[in-house]
Structure formats: structure tokens, C-alpha cells
C-alpha positions in Angstrom: 8.8 -20.5 5.2 10.9 -17.1 5.4 11.7 -14.9 8.5 12.1 -11.2 8.7 13.8 -9.8 11.6 13.6 -6.3 13.4 15.0 -5.1 16.8 11.4 -4.9 18.2 9.8 -7.7 16.6 10.0 -10.9 14.5 8.0 -11.8 11.7 7.2 -15.3 10.3 5.8 -15.8 6.6 4.1 -19.1 6.1 3.1 -20.1 2.6 -0.4 -20.6 1.8 -2.3 -22.8 -0.5 -2.9 -20.2 -3.1 0.6 -19.1 -3.3 0.3 -16.1 -1.1 1.9 -16.0 2.3 0.6 -15.1 5.9 2.7 -12.8 7.8 2.6 -13.0 11.5 4.2 -10.3 13.6 5.6 -11.3 17.4 6.3 -8.0 19.2 9.4 -8.3 21.5 9.8 -4.7 22.7 7.3 -2.3 21.1 5.9 0.4 23.3 2.9 1.3 20.9 0.0 -0.5 19.7 0.0 -2.9 16.8 -3.3 -2.6 14.8 -2.8 -6.0 13.0 -0.5 -8.7 13.9 -1.3 -10.9 10.8 -2.0 -10.4 7.1 -2.3 -12.3 4.1 0.2 -11.0 1.2 1.5 -11.4 -2.0 4.1 -9.1 -1.7 7.9 -10.2 -2.4 10.5 -10.2 0.5 12.2 -6.9 -0.7 8.9 -5.0 -0.7 8.1 -6.3 2.9 11.6 -5.4 4.0 11.3 -1.8 2.7 7.9 -1.3 4.3 9.3 -2.7 7.5 12.4 -0.3 7.3 10.3 2.7 6.8 7.0 1.9 8.6 8.2 -0.3 11.4 6.9 -3.4 12.8 3.9 -1.5 14.4 2.5 -0.6 11.0 3.6 -3.3 8.7 0.8 -5.5 8.5 -1.6 -2.6 8.3 0.2 -1.0 5.5 -0.2 -4.2 3.7 -3.6 -4.8 4.4 -4.3 -1.2 3.2 -3.5 -2.4 -0.2 -4.3 -6.2 -0.3 -7.2 -6.4 1.8 -10.4 -5.8 -0.1 -12.5 -5.1 2.9 -10.1 -2.3 4.3 -9.3 0.9 2.0 -10.5 -0.6 -1.3 -14.2 -1.1 0.1 -14.2 2.7 1.3 -12.9 4.0 -2.0 -15.3 1.8 -3.9 -18.4 2.7 -1.8 -17.4 6.5 -1.7 -16.5 7.1 -5.3 -19.3 5.0 -6.9 -21.9 6.7 -4.9 -21.7 9.7 -6.9 -20.3 8.5 -10.4 -20.4 5.1 -12.1 -17.2 3.3 -12.7 -17.7 4.1 -16.5 -17.8 7.8 -15.5 -14.1 7.4 -14.7 -13.1 5.9 -18.1 -10.6 8.1 -19.8 -10.4 10.4 -16.9 -7.3 11.5 -14.8 -7.7 10.5 -11.1 -5.0 12.5 -8.6 -4.4 11.0 -5.4 -2.9 13.9 -3.3 -1.1 12.8 -0.2 -0.8 9.2 -1.8 1.6 8.2 1.0 3.0 4.6 0.6 0.7 4.3 -2.7 -1.8 1.8 -1.4 -4.8 3.9 -2.3 -3.3 4.9 -5.6 -2.8 1.2 -6.6 -6.4 0.6 -5.6 -7.7 3.5 -7.8 -5.9 1.9 -10.8 -7.5 -1.4 -10.0 -10.9 -0.1 -9.6 -10.7 2.1 -12.8 -8.3 0.5 -15.2 -9.2 2.8 -18.0 -8.4 5.7 -16.0 -4.8 7.6 -15.6 -4.1 7.6 -11.8 -1.4 9.8 -10.4 -0.1 10.0 -6.9 1.5 12.9 -5.3 3.4 12.7 -1.9 5.5 15.1 0.2 7.4 12.2 2.0 10.3 10.9 -0.2 10.5 7.7 2.2 6.8 6.9 1.7 7.0 7.6 -2.0 9.8 5.0 -2.2 7.3 2.5 -1.0 4.8 3.5 -3.4 7.5 3.1 -6.2 8.3 -0.3 -5.1 4.6 -1.2 -5.0 4.3 0.2 -8.6 7.0 -2.0 -9.8 5.3 -5.0 -8.3 2.1 -4.3 -9.8 3.5 -3.0 -13.1 2.0 0.5 -12.6 3.9 3.4 -14.3 6.3 4.7 -11.8 6.5 8.0 -13.6 2.7 8.7 -12.2 4.1 8.6 -8.6 5.7 12.1 -8.1 7.3 13.9 -5.1 5.7 17.2 -4.5 8.1 20.2 -4.0 5.9 21.6 -1.2 2.4 21.4 0.5 1.0 23.9 -1.9 2.9 23.2 -5.2 2.6 20.2 -7.8 5.7 18.7 -9.5 
């Protein structure tokens, strides 16, 4: 069992039978709303700590779920994209994820369409640092996650 700490919350990680861990958030001094106070994750401690340091305790579980909960963002992307084109239609294609944020959707797109080249573009270097850490975790090419020089420019 591992614990992470933050001034406004504490976190408890409990190992699950499948090797993943359940992350529980116990808010102590948070003024806002926390969407999720628990999530199952396979992320290592350093990735959890990075997300916590950038997104804060209010968004930690939600940010993890965006990537790791198949009923969340993945279900929407799968439904929306495959409503128009079959998965084979993405084979050999380049998919651009503009405003990729912390990279959850970029990682999902690569999992959904493994024979496509997926690129993520983001304006916020802090969010991109999470995307790069996720890329390392999944073995996704970090050079496909790029910082945009401005809102109307590509790197």
C-alpha cells in the first residue's frame, strides 16, 4: 500500500488482485468539486505524482479515468469516430489530436487505431509534460507529442 500526499487531500493506493491499484482521494481542504474520489489505475507512482502536481487533487482521479476507464473518453471516441469510418479506414492514416492536453485521448486513439500514426499538439507545456510521461509509460513515441507555438500555428 502506497500513500501520496498533498496539502489539500490525502491519497491511498491499494493493490488489486489484477496488479493494478485503487486510488482513493480523501479531501481535507478543497473548496471545489471533485468529480471522482476513486479510480483503478495501472500508472506508476511517478506518473501519479506528476498528474497530482499539475492538475491538483480535484482532477487527479478524473484525469486518470480519462485514459484508463474504457467507459469514459474511449467509449465516446470509439462511438463517434467509428460511426463514420470503419477501424480499417484509419489504417496507415495520420490522426491529429489538436489540444491533446495531458494526452489521454492521444493514447486512446493509438490503442483504438494501432496501425495509424497519432500525433498530439498542445499549447500548455505543463499538460504536455503529463502527455510525455504517459507516452513513456505506454511506449508511445514522445516525438509525436508536440508543443504548438501558438493557437493558429503548428510546430
